[in-house]
Amino acid sequence: MGTLKTARHRGAALALLLPVIIGVAGCGTGEKAEAGKAVYGLPLAEQFQAATDATREAGTAAFVSTLTYGAAGGDAVHEAKGTQDYGRGTAIAELGLTAGRHFPADELEFLRETAPDGKQSVATAEDDVYVRPGDDSAWLRYTPEAVNELGETTGVVAAHAAGDTAPYSGTLADLVPRVIPREKPERREDGSRVYRVTALPEVAAELLPRNLQSLQHDWGTESVQLTVRLDVEGRLASATADLGPVLARLHEQKVLVEVKGLRASYRLSAFGEPVKGKGPEAGGRPVEDAGKVLAPIGTLDDGRCATTADTGLGTTAVVRPVDCEDRHDLRVVAQVRIDRPLPGDHGTVDADSYAERPCGRAVAAVPHEWLRGGRYEEGYSYVGTSEVTVSTAAGRTDTTVAGDYTCYVRAS
């Protein structure tokens, strides 16, 4: 755009000398020739980074980002839809998970652990991420300090903090400048360009929710196919990716086995238009520090009650402690430590199953007054982390299962 302004200025200065030439330049042909030159005039390998810069120079943009899980019974879609202010480093979006009626129930339940069901608002302001789980909820402010204190579970929120590419992170916009086009793009009639490129599978896996990313450490060598479209000005207009190679590696971990397709998409529009939506700075709802009102469930004392709602995380690993006389989702029964030696190599052991017996004993010993009134469902649940270690010494192989778990009962 800077080139266009210079050309117009020069034309005005020479208007008396070259009236005929200036009249021709005022038509659309001269401007069309200049449009996007800051991107398309560069060597092919530099165009995606230049496109990222051109996108940011637009000032603002609306966006829609999706992650679509395809199954025989229909699709489930994680969607983020909102606006970004590149100059201020802020964004506001509505997030939600929707699924077809016949999408596999077990897979849908698993996906609900990667992001809360239903709609919630998310806003970013540089390193901070704000979450409002419902229209009547306060904004929860996740600072880097709160994220460090609350642990890895907050990654589902922290992943959206403003980055170098865009004020809302965790989308295909982050991948585009990290990919180098090798083949000349297809030029469309409207002046836009379409590129077909590939990305490393470990880079493409960054599009997954954080807890899915942690399930696999080797994403293989099969490249992920991307299609990127830049508009006539050279700004990022859309991108899509077939994450089939990433899904195949998840299948090896017995994850999302009934999901047969995985696709990501990203679209930008309304460049330079006023940002829509009211973020936490609008003052309509109170703002709470997540680090002060939430806690890892593993830090709660026996008998303590908590709710999993209004956290924006969709998990029991981080909860909001509340008084047991108030409405709550669960009550902690006990914190247990597992340290179980097993002879031989049990590298594929289900470590979590070893928490079942000590939790069962803890529930059986619960004080009667904790569970009175029939407000709790029968049975119990547990959540925690464990580690399986296989060691060999003096010709003997042993496996040790160690971990910390919280045993709890659910409120009905």
Short mmCIF file of C-alpha atoms in Angstrom, two decimals:
data_model
loop_
_atom_site.label_atom_id
_atom_site.label_comp_id
_atom_site.label_asym_id
_atom_site.label_seq_id
_atom_site.Cartn_x
_atom_site.Cartn_y
_atom_site.Cartn_z
CA MET A 1 0.00 0.00 0.00
CA GLY A 2 2.96 2.32 0.58
CA THR A 3 3.84 2.09 -3.15
CA LEU A 4 0.35 3.22 -4.16
CA LYS A 5 0.54 6.34 -1.99
CA THR A 6 3.90 7.31 -3.49
CA ALA A 7 2.59 6.89 -7.03
CA ARG A 8 -0.44 9.10 -6.36
CA HIS A 9 1.71 11.81 -4.77
CA ARG A 10 4.07 11.86 -7.73
CA GLY A 11 1.12 12.02 -10.12
CA ALA A 12 -0.30 15.07 -8.37
CA ALA A 13 3.07 16.85 -8.60
CA LEU A 14 3.27 16.34 -12.39
CA ALA A 15 -0.39 16.94 -13.16
CA LEU A 16 0.24 20.11 -15.21
CA LEU A 17 2.96 18.49 -17.31
CA LEU A 18 1.38 15.09 -18.03
CA PRO A 19 -2.43 15.43 -18.00
CA VAL A 20 -3.01 12.59 -20.44
CA ILE A 21 -0.73 10.09 -18.67
CA ILE A 22 -2.16 10.90 -15.27
CA GLY A 23 -5.66 10.41 -16.59
CA VAL A 24 -4.78 6.89 -17.66
CA ALA A 25 -3.08 6.07 -14.33
CA GLY A 26 -6.22 7.09 -12.50
CA CYS A 27 -8.02 4.10 -14.00
CA GLY A 28 -8.06 0.78 -12.15
CA THR A 29 -5.36 -0.88 -14.27
CA GLY A 30 -2.43 0.98 -12.70
CA GLU A 31 -3.60 0.27 -9.15
CA LYS A 32 -4.27 -3.38 -9.91
CA ALA A 33 -0.72 -3.75 -11.16
CA GLU A 34 0.62 -2.38 -7.89
CA ALA A 35 -1.74 -4.30 -5.55
CA GLY A 36 0.09 -6.93 -3.55
CA LYS A 37 3.50 -6.00 -4.97
CA ALA A 38 5.01 -5.95 -1.45
CA VAL A 39 4.23 -9.68 -1.29
CA TYR A 40 4.07 -11.00 -4.84
CA GLY A 41 7.09 -8.99 -5.93
CA LEU A 42 9.31 -10.96 -3.54
CA PRO A 43 11.00 -14.32 -4.18
CA LEU A 44 8.56 -17.20 -3.70
CA ALA A 45 10.26 -18.43 -0.50
CA GLU A 46 9.69 -15.05 1.18
CA GLN A 47 6.04 -14.51 0.25
CA PHE A 48 4.36 -16.18 3.25
CA GLN A 49 6.31 -14.13 5.77
CA ALA A 50 5.52 -10.99 3.79
CA ALA A 51 1.85 -12.03 3.67
CA THR A 52 1.83 -12.29 7.46
CA ASP A 53 3.23 -8.76 7.69
CA ALA A 54 0.67 -7.47 5.17
CA THR A 55 -2.13 -9.08 7.17
CA ARG A 56 -1.01 -7.39 10.36
CA GLU A 57 -0.72 -4.05 8.57
CA ALA A 58 -4.46 -4.22 7.84
CA GLY A 59 -4.93 -3.31 11.51
CA THR A 60 -7.95 -5.49 12.21
CA ALA A 61 -9.71 -8.54 10.77
CA ALA A 62 -12.53 -10.97 11.50
CA PHE A 63 -11.66 -14.66 11.63
CA VAL A 64 -13.19 -18.14 11.80
CA SER A 65 -11.04 -21.11 12.82
CA THR A 66 -12.31 -24.70 12.85
CA LEU A 67 -11.06 -28.16 13.70
CA THR A 68 -13.41 -30.78 12.24
CA TYR A 69 -13.46 -34.40 13.41
CA GLY A 70 -15.22 -36.57 10.81
CA ALA A 71 -16.85 -39.89 11.68
CA ALA A 72 -19.36 -42.26 10.11
CA GLY A 73 -22.10 -40.72 12.25
CA GLY A 74 -21.32 -37.13 11.27
CA ASP A 75 -18.90 -34.41 12.27
CA ALA A 76 -17.87 -32.75 15.50
CA VAL A 77 -16.49 -29.23 15.13
CA HIS A 78 -14.43 -27.03 17.42
CA GLU A 79 -15.00 -23.47 16.20
CA ALA A 80 -13.56 -20.11 17.20
CA LYS A 81 -15.16 -17.05 15.61
CA GLY A 82 -14.21 -13.48 16.36
CA THR A 83 -12.15 -10.40 15.57
CA GLN A 84 -8.52 -9.40 16.04
CA ASP A 85 -6.80 -6.06 16.54
CA TYR A 86 -3.21 -6.51 15.40
CA GLY A 87 -2.05 -3.11 16.57
CA ARG A 88 -3.27 -3.57 20.14
CA GLY A 89 -2.45 -7.28 20.31
CA THR A 90 -6.02 -8.14 21.35
CA ALA A 91 -8.73 -10.49 20.16
CA ILE A 92 -12.19 -11.60 21.21
CA ALA A 93 -13.91 -14.77 20.06
CA GLU A 94 -16.75 -17.16 20.73
CA LEU A 95 -15.66 -20.79 21.11
CA GLY A 96 -17.84 -23.84 20.92
CA LEU A 97 -18.00 -27.57 20.27
CA THR A 98 -20.90 -28.89 18.21
CA ALA A 99 -21.57 -32.43 17.02
CA GLY A 100 -24.03 -34.29 14.85
CA ARG A 101 -26.64 -36.46 16.56
CA HIS A 102 -24.92 -39.67 15.51
CA PHE A 103 -21.32 -38.70 16.19
CA PRO A 104 -19.79 -41.54 18.29
CA ALA A 105 -20.72 -40.92 21.95
CA ASP A 106 -17.41 -42.08 23.44
CA GLU A 107 -15.40 -39.90 21.08
CA LEU A 108 -17.62 -36.90 21.81
CA GLU A 109 -17.14 -37.37 25.54
CA PHE A 110 -13.39 -37.42 24.99
CA LEU A 111 -13.52 -34.24 22.88
CA ARG A 112 -15.45 -32.50 25.64
CA GLU A 113 -12.39 -32.94 27.80
CA THR A 114 -10.32 -31.01 25.24
CA ALA A 115 -12.65 -28.01 25.31
CA PRO A 116 -15.81 -27.19 27.26
CA ASP A 117 -19.12 -28.14 25.69
CA GLY A 118 -21.32 -25.29 24.53
CA LYS A 119 -20.30 -21.69 23.91
CA GLN A 120 -17.86 -19.51 25.81
CA SER A 121 -16.14 -16.19 25.19
CA VAL A 122 -12.37 -15.87 25.02
CA ALA A 123 -10.41 -12.63 24.86
CA THR A 124 -6.67 -12.10 24.58
CA ALA A 125 -4.52 -9.15 25.55
CA GLU A 126 -0.87 -9.85 24.84
CA ASP A 127 0.21 -12.60 27.29
CA ASP A 128 -3.10 -12.76 29.18
CA VAL A 129 -6.13 -14.82 28.18
CA TYR A 130 -9.62 -14.08 29.51
CA VAL A 131 -12.38 -16.68 29.56
CA ARG A 132 -16.09 -16.14 30.22
CA PRO A 133 -17.81 -19.55 30.32
CA GLY A 134 -21.36 -18.13 30.21
CA ASP A 135 -23.27 -14.92 29.66
CA ASP A 136 -23.75 -14.47 33.40
CA SER A 137 -20.21 -15.45 34.34
CA ALA A 138 -17.31 -13.27 35.36
CA TRP A 139 -14.24 -13.06 33.15
CA LEU A 140 -11.43 -15.31 34.36
CA ARG A 141 -8.00 -13.83 33.70
CA TYR A 142 -5.30 -16.41 33.00
CA THR A 143 -1.95 -14.66 33.37
CA PRO A 144 1.32 -16.50 32.63
CA GLU A 145 1.80 -16.72 36.40
CA ALA A 146 -1.63 -18.33 36.87
CA VAL A 147 -0.93 -20.79 34.05
CA ASN A 148 2.35 -21.83 35.67
CA GLU A 149 0.67 -22.26 39.04
CA LEU A 150 -2.35 -24.20 37.80
CA GLY A 151 -0.40 -26.53 35.52
CA GLU A 152 -0.58 -28.09 32.08
CA THR A 153 -4.37 -28.36 32.03
CA THR A 154 -4.61 -24.63 31.42
CA GLY A 155 -2.84 -25.14 28.10
CA VAL A 156 -6.23 -25.39 26.38
CA VAL A 157 -6.67 -21.70 27.27
CA ALA A 158 -3.07 -20.48 27.29
CA ALA A 159 -2.56 -21.70 23.72
CA HIS A 160 -4.65 -18.77 22.46
CA ALA A 161 -2.52 -16.00 23.96
CA ALA A 162 -1.43 -13.36 21.46
CA GLY A 163 1.63 -14.34 19.44
CA ASP A 164 3.96 -12.87 16.85
CA THR A 165 1.62 -13.86 14.00
CA ALA A 166 -1.81 -12.93 15.33
CA PRO A 167 -3.52 -11.77 18.55
CA TYR A 168 -5.43 -15.08 18.68
CA SER A 169 -3.07 -18.05 18.51
CA GLY A 170 -3.53 -21.76 17.95
CA THR A 171 -4.77 -21.48 14.36
CA LEU A 172 -3.43 -22.13 10.87
CA ALA A 173 -2.28 -18.49 10.80
CA ASP A 174 0.59 -19.58 13.07
CA LEU A 175 1.70 -22.25 10.58
CA VAL A 176 1.68 -20.20 7.37
CA PRO A 177 4.88 -18.16 7.99
CA ARG A 178 6.66 -21.38 9.02
CA VAL A 179 5.96 -23.03 5.68
CA ILE A 180 7.99 -22.25 2.54
CA PRO A 181 6.15 -22.43 -0.79
CA ARG A 182 8.11 -24.30 -3.46
CA GLU A 183 5.75 -24.11 -6.44
CA LYS A 184 4.32 -21.06 -8.16
CA PRO A 185 0.77 -20.34 -6.93
CA GLU A 186 -2.36 -20.45 -9.02
CA ARG A 187 -3.57 -16.93 -9.82
CA ARG A 188 -7.34 -16.42 -9.67
CA GLU A 189 -9.37 -13.91 -11.70
CA ASP A 190 -9.78 -11.65 -8.67
CA GLY A 191 -6.00 -11.36 -8.28
CA SER A 192 -5.75 -13.72 -5.31
CA ARG A 193 -3.20 -16.55 -5.27
CA VAL A 194 -3.65 -20.15 -4.14
CA TYR A 195 -0.62 -22.09 -2.88
CA ARG A 196 -0.40 -25.81 -2.24
CA VAL A 197 2.29 -26.59 0.31
CA THR A 198 3.25 -29.12 2.96
CA ALA A 199 4.06 -28.87 6.67
CA LEU A 200 5.94 -31.15 9.02
CA PRO A 201 3.53 -33.35 11.03
CA GLU A 202 4.92 -32.17 14.38
CA VAL A 203 4.24 -28.57 13.33
CA ALA A 204 0.71 -29.35 12.16
CA ALA A 205 0.02 -31.19 15.43
CA GLU A 206 0.24 -27.83 17.20
CA LEU A 207 -3.27 -27.17 15.90
CA LEU A 208 -4.63 -29.83 18.26
CA PRO A 209 -5.89 -29.02 21.76
CA ARG A 210 -3.01 -29.21 24.20
CA ASN A 211 -4.13 -32.42 25.92
CA LEU A 212 -4.28 -34.18 22.54
CA GLN A 213 -0.81 -32.92 21.68
CA SER A 214 0.59 -34.48 24.84
CA LEU A 215 -0.59 -37.96 23.89
CA GLN A 216 2.00 -38.45 21.15
CA HIS A 217 5.66 -37.49 21.08
CA ASP A 218 6.53 -38.88 17.65
CA TRP A 219 4.34 -37.56 14.86
CA GLY A 220 6.08 -39.53 12.13
CA THR A 221 7.41 -38.27 8.80
CA GLU A 222 4.33 -38.05 6.56
CA SER A 223 3.81 -34.43 5.53
CA VAL A 224 0.54 -32.60 6.07
CA GLN A 225 -1.05 -31.01 2.99
CA LEU A 226 -2.02 -27.33 3.24
CA THR A 227 -3.84 -24.99 0.85
CA VAL A 228 -3.20 -21.28 1.43
CA ARG A 229 -4.97 -18.40 -0.33
CA LEU A 230 -3.68 -14.83 -0.28
CA ASP A 231 -5.96 -12.01 -1.45
CA VAL A 232 -5.13 -9.47 -4.14
CA GLU A 233 -3.31 -7.35 -1.55
CA GLY A 234 -1.18 -10.30 -0.49
CA ARG A 235 -2.94 -10.74 2.87
CA LEU A 236 -3.85 -14.15 4.27
CA ALA A 237 -7.43 -14.87 3.23
CA SER A 238 -7.81 -18.55 4.09
CA ALA A 239 -5.97 -21.78 4.82
CA THR A 240 -6.98 -25.41 5.11
CA ALA A 241 -5.10 -28.52 6.21
CA ASP A 242 -5.76 -32.24 5.97
CA LEU A 243 -4.53 -33.57 9.32
CA GLY A 244 -4.89 -37.21 8.33
CA PRO A 245 -1.23 -38.03 9.13
CA VAL A 246 -1.65 -36.51 12.59
CA LEU A 247 -4.85 -38.46 13.20
CA ALA A 248 -3.12 -41.70 12.17
CA ARG A 249 -0.55 -41.22 14.94
CA LEU A 250 -3.33 -40.62 17.46
CA HIS A 251 -4.92 -43.88 16.34
CA GLU A 252 -1.69 -45.65 17.28
CA GLN A 253 -2.32 -44.43 20.84
CA LYS A 254 -5.91 -45.79 20.65
CA VAL A 255 -7.24 -42.22 20.64
CA LEU A 256 -10.22 -41.08 18.51
CA VAL A 257 -10.23 -44.43 16.73
CA GLU A 258 -13.76 -43.89 15.37
CA VAL A 259 -12.78 -40.54 13.88
CA LYS A 260 -11.84 -41.14 10.26
CA GLY A 261 -10.94 -37.63 9.16
CA LEU A 262 -9.43 -34.52 10.76
CA ARG A 263 -9.37 -31.14 9.02
CA ALA A 264 -8.43 -27.61 10.03
CA SER A 265 -9.54 -24.37 8.40
CA TYR A 266 -8.99 -20.65 8.90
CA ARG A 267 -10.64 -17.67 7.17
CA LEU A 268 -10.05 -13.94 7.47
CA SER A 269 -12.33 -11.11 6.33
CA ALA A 270 -13.39 -7.55 7.15
CA PHE A 271 -9.85 -6.19 7.03
CA GLY A 272 -9.52 -2.77 8.64
CA GLU A 273 -13.10 -2.70 9.92
CA PRO A 274 -13.96 -1.83 13.56
CA VAL A 275 -13.54 -4.73 15.98
CA LYS A 276 -16.81 -6.28 17.11
CA GLY A 277 -17.60 -7.79 20.49
CA LYS A 278 -17.08 -6.57 24.02
CA GLY A 279 -14.06 -7.84 25.90
CA PRO A 280 -13.24 -7.59 29.60
CA GLU A 281 -12.16 -3.97 29.20
CA ALA A 282 -15.77 -3.03 28.42
CA GLY A 283 -16.55 -3.42 32.13
CA GLY A 284 -19.86 -5.23 31.72
CA ARG A 285 -18.78 -8.20 33.83
CA PRO A 286 -16.32 -8.52 36.75
CA VAL A 287 -12.81 -9.90 36.17
CA GLU A 288 -11.33 -12.56 38.47
CA ASP A 289 -7.74 -13.76 38.70
CA ALA A 290 -7.78 -17.46 37.79
CA GLY A 291 -4.71 -18.02 39.93
CA LYS A 292 -6.62 -16.88 43.02
CA VAL A 293 -10.06 -18.46 42.54
CA LEU A 294 -9.06 -21.80 40.94
CA ALA A 295 -6.85 -24.60 42.23
CA PRO A 296 -5.44 -27.93 41.05
CA ILE A 297 -7.73 -30.60 42.48
CA GLY A 298 -4.66 -32.38 43.86
CA THR A 299 -4.15 -29.53 46.35
CA LEU A 300 -7.62 -29.75 47.94
CA ASP A 301 -7.99 -31.17 51.45
CA ASP A 302 -10.12 -34.25 52.13
CA GLY A 303 -13.79 -33.30 52.38
CA ARG A 304 -13.39 -30.12 50.30
CA CYS A 305 -16.03 -29.35 47.67
CA ALA A 306 -15.55 -27.79 44.25
CA THR A 307 -17.21 -27.02 40.94
CA THR A 308 -15.83 -27.68 37.49
CA ALA A 309 -18.07 -25.04 35.93
CA ASP A 310 -16.91 -21.47 35.32
CA THR A 311 -13.28 -22.48 34.77
CA GLY A 312 -13.28 -22.52 30.97
CA LEU A 313 -11.24 -25.72 31.01
CA GLY A 314 -13.73 -28.58 30.85
CA THR A 315 -11.74 -30.75 33.23
CA THR A 316 -11.63 -31.95 36.84
CA ALA A 317 -7.87 -31.45 37.09
CA VAL A 318 -8.36 -27.74 37.87
CA VAL A 319 -11.48 -26.71 39.81
CA ARG A 320 -13.09 -23.82 41.65
CA PRO A 321 -13.20 -24.62 45.41
CA VAL A 322 -16.53 -23.72 47.03
CA ASP A 323 -18.28 -24.18 50.36
CA CYS A 324 -19.97 -27.57 50.57
CA GLU A 325 -23.25 -25.87 51.48
CA ASP A 326 -23.19 -24.15 48.08
CA ARG A 327 -23.92 -25.81 44.77
CA HIS A 328 -20.99 -28.00 43.73
CA ASP A 329 -20.04 -30.78 41.30
CA LEU A 330 -17.78 -32.93 43.43
CA ARG A 331 -16.39 -33.60 46.89
CA VAL A 332 -12.82 -34.71 47.47
CA VAL A 333 -12.58 -37.92 49.47
CA ALA A 334 -8.82 -38.44 49.63
CA GLN A 335 -5.47 -37.70 48.07
CA VAL A 336 -3.59 -40.96 47.48
CA ARG A 337 -0.07 -41.82 46.44
CA ILE A 338 0.67 -44.91 44.33
CA ASP A 339 4.08 -46.56 44.38
CA ARG A 340 3.67 -50.08 43.02
CA PRO A 341 6.66 -52.30 42.07
CA LEU A 342 5.95 -55.04 39.50
CA PRO A 343 8.36 -57.81 38.49
CA GLY A 344 9.16 -57.92 34.78
CA ASP A 345 8.62 -55.45 31.94
CA HIS A 346 5.15 -53.84 32.09
CA GLY A 347 5.84 -50.82 29.89
CA THR A 348 2.29 -50.85 28.51
CA VAL A 349 0.56 -51.12 31.88
CA ASP A 350 -2.55 -49.03 32.56
CA ALA A 351 -1.09 -47.00 35.40
CA ASP A 352 -4.38 -45.25 36.24
CA SER A 353 -6.04 -48.54 37.14
CA TYR A 354 -3.80 -48.84 40.18
CA ALA A 355 -5.58 -45.87 41.76
CA GLU A 356 -8.92 -47.71 41.84
CA ARG A 357 -8.30 -49.90 44.89
CA PRO A 358 -6.92 -47.21 47.25
CA CYS A 359 -9.71 -44.84 46.19
CA GLY A 360 -12.29 -47.53 46.88
CA ARG A 361 -10.90 -48.02 50.38
CA ALA A 362 -10.93 -44.25 50.97
CA VAL A 363 -14.57 -43.91 49.93
CA ALA A 364 -15.57 -46.81 52.18
CA ALA A 365 -13.99 -44.98 55.12
CA VAL A 366 -15.61 -41.60 54.42
CA PRO A 367 -17.28 -39.95 57.45
CA HIS A 368 -21.04 -40.40 57.17
CA GLU A 369 -21.75 -36.68 57.48
CA TRP A 370 -19.78 -35.98 54.29
CA LEU A 371 -22.22 -37.93 52.13
CA ARG A 372 -25.48 -37.49 54.00
CA GLY A 373 -28.60 -36.13 52.36
CA GLY A 374 -28.36 -38.29 49.25
CA ARG A 375 -26.79 -35.49 47.23
CA TYR A 376 -23.97 -37.67 45.85
CA GLU A 377 -24.08 -40.29 43.13
CA GLU A 378 -23.06 -43.85 43.92
CA GLY A 379 -19.53 -44.86 43.13
CA TYR A 380 -16.47 -42.66 42.89
CA SER A 381 -14.00 -41.24 40.40
CA TYR A 382 -10.36 -40.30 40.47
CA VAL A 383 -8.02 -38.04 38.54
CA GLY A 384 -4.25 -37.69 38.60
CA THR A 385 -0.98 -38.42 36.88
CA SER A 386 1.37 -41.36 37.04
CA GLU A 387 4.64 -42.57 35.64
CA VAL A 388 5.73 -46.05 34.60
CA THR A 389 9.45 -46.79 34.94
CA VAL A 390 11.11 -49.94 33.62
CA SER A 391 14.56 -50.68 34.98
CA THR A 392 17.04 -53.50 34.50
CA ALA A 393 19.82 -54.37 36.95
CA ALA A 394 21.81 -57.53 37.62
CA GLY A 395 19.89 -59.36 34.89
CA ARG A 396 16.51 -58.51 36.50
CA THR A 397 13.82 -56.30 34.96
CA ASP A 398 11.31 -54.47 37.14
CA THR A 399 8.51 -52.00 36.51
CA THR A 400 7.45 -49.30 38.95
CA VAL A 401 4.12 -47.51 38.74
CA ALA A 402 4.10 -44.25 40.70
CA GLY A 403 1.65 -41.37 40.80
CA ASP A 404 -0.61 -39.03 42.74
CA TYR A 405 -4.40 -39.20 42.52
CA THR A 406 -7.42 -37.39 43.90
CA CYS A 407 -10.39 -39.61 44.79
CA TYR A 408 -13.78 -37.86 44.73
CA VAL A 409 -17.52 -38.41 44.60
CA ARG A 410 -19.79 -36.50 42.22
CA ALA A 411 -22.72 -34.41 43.35
CA SER A 412 -25.99 -35.32 41.71
#
